[in-house]
Tab-separated table of C-alpha atoms in Angstrom:
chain	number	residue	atom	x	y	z
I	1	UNK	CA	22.135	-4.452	-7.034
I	2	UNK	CA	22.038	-0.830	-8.730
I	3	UNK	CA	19.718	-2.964	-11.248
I	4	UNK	CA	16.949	-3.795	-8.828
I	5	UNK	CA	17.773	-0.068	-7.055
I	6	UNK	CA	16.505	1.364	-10.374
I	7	UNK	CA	13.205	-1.065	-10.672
I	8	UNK	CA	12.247	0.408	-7.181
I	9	UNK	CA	13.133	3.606	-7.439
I	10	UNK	CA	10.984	3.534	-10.718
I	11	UNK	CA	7.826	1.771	-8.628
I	12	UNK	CA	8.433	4.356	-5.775
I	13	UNK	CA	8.337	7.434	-7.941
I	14	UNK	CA	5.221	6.178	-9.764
I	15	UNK	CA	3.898	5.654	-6.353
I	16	UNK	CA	4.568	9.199	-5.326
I	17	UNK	CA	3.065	10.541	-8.584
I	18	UNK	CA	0.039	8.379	-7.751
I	19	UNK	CA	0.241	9.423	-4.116
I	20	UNK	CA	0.151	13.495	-5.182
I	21	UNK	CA	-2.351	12.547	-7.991
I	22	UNK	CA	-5.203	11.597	-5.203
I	23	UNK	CA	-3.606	14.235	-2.648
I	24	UNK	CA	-2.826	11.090	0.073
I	25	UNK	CA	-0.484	12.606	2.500
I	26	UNK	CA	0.418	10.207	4.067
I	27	UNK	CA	1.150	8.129	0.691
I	28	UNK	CA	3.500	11.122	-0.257
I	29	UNK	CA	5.361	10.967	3.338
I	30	UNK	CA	6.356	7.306	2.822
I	31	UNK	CA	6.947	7.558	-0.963
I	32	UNK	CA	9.575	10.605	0.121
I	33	UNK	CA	11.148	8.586	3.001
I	34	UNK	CA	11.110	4.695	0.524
I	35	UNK	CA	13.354	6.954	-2.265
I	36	UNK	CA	15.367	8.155	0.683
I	37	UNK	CA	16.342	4.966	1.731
I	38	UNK	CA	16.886	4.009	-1.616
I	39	UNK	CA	19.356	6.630	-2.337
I	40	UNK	CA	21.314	6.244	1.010
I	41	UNK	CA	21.181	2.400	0.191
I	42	UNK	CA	23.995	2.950	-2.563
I	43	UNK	CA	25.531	5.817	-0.555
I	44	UNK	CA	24.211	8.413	-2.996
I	45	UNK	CA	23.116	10.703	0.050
I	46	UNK	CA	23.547	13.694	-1.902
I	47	UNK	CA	19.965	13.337	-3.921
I	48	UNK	CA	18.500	11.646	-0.723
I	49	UNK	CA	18.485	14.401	1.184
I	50	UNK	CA	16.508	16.330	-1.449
I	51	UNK	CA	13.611	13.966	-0.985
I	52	UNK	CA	14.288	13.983	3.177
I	53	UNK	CA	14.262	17.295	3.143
I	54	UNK	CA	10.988	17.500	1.193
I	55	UNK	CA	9.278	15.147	4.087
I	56	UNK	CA	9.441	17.901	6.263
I	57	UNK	CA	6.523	19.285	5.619
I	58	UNK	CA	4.452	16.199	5.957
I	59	UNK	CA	6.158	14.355	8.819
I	60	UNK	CA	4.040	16.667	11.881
I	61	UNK	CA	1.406	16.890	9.740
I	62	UNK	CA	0.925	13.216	9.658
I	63	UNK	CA	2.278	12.720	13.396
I	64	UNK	CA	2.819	8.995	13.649
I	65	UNK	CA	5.104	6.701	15.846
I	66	UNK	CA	6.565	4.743	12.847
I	67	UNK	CA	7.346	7.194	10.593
I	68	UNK	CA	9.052	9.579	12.926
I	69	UNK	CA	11.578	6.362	13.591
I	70	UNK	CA	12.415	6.329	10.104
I	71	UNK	CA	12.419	10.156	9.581
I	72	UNK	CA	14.964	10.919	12.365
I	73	UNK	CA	16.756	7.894	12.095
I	74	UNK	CA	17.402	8.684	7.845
I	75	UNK	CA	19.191	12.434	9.160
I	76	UNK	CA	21.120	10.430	11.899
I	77	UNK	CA	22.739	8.491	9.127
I	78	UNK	CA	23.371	11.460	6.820
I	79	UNK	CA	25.089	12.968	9.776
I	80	UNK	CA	26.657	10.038	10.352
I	81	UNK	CA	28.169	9.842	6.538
I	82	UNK	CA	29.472	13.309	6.717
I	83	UNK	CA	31.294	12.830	10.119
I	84	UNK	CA	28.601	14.894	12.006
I	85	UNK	CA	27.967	12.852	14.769
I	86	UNK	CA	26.726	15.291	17.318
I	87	UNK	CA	23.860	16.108	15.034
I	88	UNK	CA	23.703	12.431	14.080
I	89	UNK	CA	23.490	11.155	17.590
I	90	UNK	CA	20.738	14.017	18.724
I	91	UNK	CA	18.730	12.666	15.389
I	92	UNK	CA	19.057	8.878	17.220
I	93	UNK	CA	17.744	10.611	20.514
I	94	UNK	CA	14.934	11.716	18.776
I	95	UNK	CA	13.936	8.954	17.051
I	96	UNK	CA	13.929	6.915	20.890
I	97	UNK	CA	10.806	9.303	21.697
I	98	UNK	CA	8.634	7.265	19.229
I	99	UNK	CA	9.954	3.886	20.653
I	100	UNK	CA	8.352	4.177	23.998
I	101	UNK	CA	5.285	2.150	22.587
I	102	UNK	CA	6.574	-0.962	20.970
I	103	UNK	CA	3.204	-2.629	20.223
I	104	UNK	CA	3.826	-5.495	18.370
I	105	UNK	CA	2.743	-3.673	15.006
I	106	UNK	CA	4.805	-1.917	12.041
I	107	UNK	CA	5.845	0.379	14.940
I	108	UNK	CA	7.580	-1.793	17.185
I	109	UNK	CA	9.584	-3.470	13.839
I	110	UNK	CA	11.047	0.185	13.251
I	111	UNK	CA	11.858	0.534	17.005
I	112	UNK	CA	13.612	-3.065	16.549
I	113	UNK	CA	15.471	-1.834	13.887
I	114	UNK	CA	16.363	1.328	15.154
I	115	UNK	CA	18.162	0.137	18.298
I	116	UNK	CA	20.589	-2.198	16.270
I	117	UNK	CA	21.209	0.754	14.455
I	118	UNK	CA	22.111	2.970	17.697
I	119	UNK	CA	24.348	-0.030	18.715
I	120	UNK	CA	26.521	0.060	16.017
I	121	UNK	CA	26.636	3.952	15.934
I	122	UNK	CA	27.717	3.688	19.619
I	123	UNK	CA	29.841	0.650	18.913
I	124	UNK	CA	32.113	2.461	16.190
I	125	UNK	CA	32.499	5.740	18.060
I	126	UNK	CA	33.769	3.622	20.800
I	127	UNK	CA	31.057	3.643	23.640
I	128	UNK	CA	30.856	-0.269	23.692
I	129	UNK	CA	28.838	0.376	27.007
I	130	UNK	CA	25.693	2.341	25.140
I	131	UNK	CA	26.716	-0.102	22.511
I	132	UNK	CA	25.822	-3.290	24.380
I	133	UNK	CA	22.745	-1.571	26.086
I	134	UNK	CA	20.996	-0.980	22.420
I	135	UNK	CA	22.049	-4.021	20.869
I	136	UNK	CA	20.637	-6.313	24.293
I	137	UNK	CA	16.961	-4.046	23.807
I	138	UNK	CA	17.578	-4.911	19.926
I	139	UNK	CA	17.513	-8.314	20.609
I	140	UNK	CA	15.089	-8.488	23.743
I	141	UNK	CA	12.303	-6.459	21.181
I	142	UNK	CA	13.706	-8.896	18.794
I	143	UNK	CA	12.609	-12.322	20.292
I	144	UNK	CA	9.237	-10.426	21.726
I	145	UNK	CA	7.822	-9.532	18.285
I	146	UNK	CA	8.684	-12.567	16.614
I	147	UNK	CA	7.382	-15.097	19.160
I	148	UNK	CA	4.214	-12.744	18.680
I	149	UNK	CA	4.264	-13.150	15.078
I	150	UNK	CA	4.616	-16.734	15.640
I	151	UNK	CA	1.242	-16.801	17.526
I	152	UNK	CA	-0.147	-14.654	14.906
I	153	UNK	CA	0.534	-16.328	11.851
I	154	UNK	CA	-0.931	-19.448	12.611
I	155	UNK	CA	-4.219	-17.776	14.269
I	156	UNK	CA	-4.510	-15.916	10.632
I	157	UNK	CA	-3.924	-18.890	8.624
I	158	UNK	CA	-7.313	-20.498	8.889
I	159	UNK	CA	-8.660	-16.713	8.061
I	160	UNK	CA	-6.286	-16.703	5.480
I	161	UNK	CA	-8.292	-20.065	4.081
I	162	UNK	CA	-11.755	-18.603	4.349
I	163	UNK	CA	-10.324	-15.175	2.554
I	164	UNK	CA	-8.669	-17.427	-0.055
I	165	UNK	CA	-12.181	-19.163	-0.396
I	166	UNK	CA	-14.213	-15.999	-0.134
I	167	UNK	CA	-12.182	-14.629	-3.288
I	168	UNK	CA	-12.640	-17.889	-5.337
I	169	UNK	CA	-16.273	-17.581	-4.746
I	170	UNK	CA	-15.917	-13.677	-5.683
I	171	UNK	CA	-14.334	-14.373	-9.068
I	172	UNK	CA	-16.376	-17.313	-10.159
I	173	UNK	CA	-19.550	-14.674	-9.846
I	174	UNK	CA	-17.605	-12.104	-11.727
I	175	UNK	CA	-16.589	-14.527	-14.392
I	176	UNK	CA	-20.124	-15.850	-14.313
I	177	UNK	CA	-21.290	-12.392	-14.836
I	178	UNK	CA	-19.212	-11.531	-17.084
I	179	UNK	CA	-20.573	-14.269	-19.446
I	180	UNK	CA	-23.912	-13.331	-18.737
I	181	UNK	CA	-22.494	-9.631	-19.936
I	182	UNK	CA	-21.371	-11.260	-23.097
I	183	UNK	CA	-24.055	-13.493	-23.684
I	184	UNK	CA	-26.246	-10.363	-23.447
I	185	UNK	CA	-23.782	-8.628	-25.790
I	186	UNK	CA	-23.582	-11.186	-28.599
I	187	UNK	CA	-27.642	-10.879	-28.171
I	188	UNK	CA	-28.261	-7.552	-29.259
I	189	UNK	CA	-25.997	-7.886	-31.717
I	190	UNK	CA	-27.995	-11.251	-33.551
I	191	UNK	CA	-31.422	-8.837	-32.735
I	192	UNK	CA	-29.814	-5.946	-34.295
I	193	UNK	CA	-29.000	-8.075	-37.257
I	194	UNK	CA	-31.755	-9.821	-37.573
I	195	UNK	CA	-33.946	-6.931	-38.207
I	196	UNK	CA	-31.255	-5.724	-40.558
I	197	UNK	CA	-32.238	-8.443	-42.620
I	198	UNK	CA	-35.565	-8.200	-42.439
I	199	UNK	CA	-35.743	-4.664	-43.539
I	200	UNK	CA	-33.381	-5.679	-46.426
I	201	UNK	CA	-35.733	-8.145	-47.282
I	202	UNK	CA	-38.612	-6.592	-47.124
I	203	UNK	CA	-37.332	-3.891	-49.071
I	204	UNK	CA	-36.031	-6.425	-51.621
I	205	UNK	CA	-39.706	-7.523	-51.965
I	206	UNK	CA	-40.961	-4.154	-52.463
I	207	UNK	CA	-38.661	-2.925	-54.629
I	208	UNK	CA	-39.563	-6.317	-56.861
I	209	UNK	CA	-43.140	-5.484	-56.864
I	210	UNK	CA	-42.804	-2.927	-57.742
I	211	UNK	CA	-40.321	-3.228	-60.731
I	212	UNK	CA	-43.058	-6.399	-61.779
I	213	UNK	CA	-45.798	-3.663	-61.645
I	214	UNK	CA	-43.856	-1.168	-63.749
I	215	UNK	CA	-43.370	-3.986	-66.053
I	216	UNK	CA	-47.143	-5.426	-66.351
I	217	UNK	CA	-47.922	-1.462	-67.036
I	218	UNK	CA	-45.609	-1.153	-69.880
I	219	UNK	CA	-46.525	-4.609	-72.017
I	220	UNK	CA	-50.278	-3.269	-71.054
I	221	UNK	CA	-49.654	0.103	-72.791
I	222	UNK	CA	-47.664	-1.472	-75.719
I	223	UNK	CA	-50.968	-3.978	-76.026
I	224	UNK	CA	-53.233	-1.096	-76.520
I	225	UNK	CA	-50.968	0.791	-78.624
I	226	UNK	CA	-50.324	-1.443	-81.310
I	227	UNK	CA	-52.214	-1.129	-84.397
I	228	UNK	CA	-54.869	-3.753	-85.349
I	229	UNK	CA	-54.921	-5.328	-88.776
């Protein structure tokens, strides 16, 4: 477990280096809440908080649905841990604003989420009443978005095909250019070569001229240089 904690906390910190790299807000908002939720995973709330806390000043900047779930609902269970459950409980109530609009998007899957987590904060304080009332809308959003995403995964699976296709089709032209590329390349580098050699050559042939002209001019000056009898 703390094994796989430390691959994603790895990812998610490269991700928020990325994130502040190409100044993407809203990147750096869910890189800070992901290492948050890692940390409070394996109870270590004391360095979660640190990256909670620095949220803050891109949660209302950002101002969406699905994030403020997650935001208010990370304090409620740091309250929670340290026995604050006033503070926790008014960090729930906040996070219910943002569940008003359960579309069936990433939005409504926090708002799922959310309630079971209000149920058993209500359950183990011993109101079984708002209890039972957060784990029945829990369950109600529950069924809703999955028979959606029912309906929705087969109506994407034939676009799934044609994507699936449309990529196959993408990288045999990239492959296909990128022998052309080589092909083009490999070329040059023959021309280049090629005229490489020729220049040696022809400056092979020259340079043997010449040294055969030199020559014929020195037996020609020994000829008429040596004495007759």
């Amino acid at each position: 477990h703390f094994k796989q904690h430390d691959k994603a906390l790895d990812y998610h910190l490269k991700s928020l280096a990325y994130s502040k790299k190409i100044e993407s807000d809203y990147d750096i908002l869910l890189s800070y809440l992901n290492i948050t939720i890692l940390f409070f995973d394996i109870d270590n709330y004391k360095d979660g908080i640190v990256y909670l806390n620095k949220a803050d000043d891109y949660i209302f900047k950002i101002n969406e649905g699905a994030t403020y779930i997650t935001y208010y609902s990370l304090y409620a269970l740091y309250y929670n841990h340290f026995k604050n459950y006033e503070k926790a409980e008014e960090s729930y109530l906040l996070s219910l604003k943002y569940c008003e609009d359960n579309r069936y998007d990433l939005q409504g899957v926090h708002a799922m989420e959310l309630y079971d987590d209000i149920a058993h904060f209500y359950a183990a304080h011993n109101d079984k009443n708002k209890g039972y009332d957060y784990l029945v809308k829990h369950l109600t959003l529950k069924d809703s978005l999955y028979s959606v995403e029912k309906t929705e995964t087969i109506a994407n699976y034939a676009t799934k095909i044609d994507l699936d296709s449309y990529k196959r089709e993408i990288s045999a032209i990239e492959k296909k250019n990128e022998q052309q590329q080589q092909t083009i390349f490999y070329s040059r580098i023959i021309f280049v070569l090629l005229i490489f050699l020729a220049l040696t050559l022809v400056g092979f042939v020259a340079y043997l001229v010449q040294t055969q002209k030199q020559k014929n001019n020195l037996i020609l000056e020994i000829t008429l240089h040596r004495p007759l009898h």
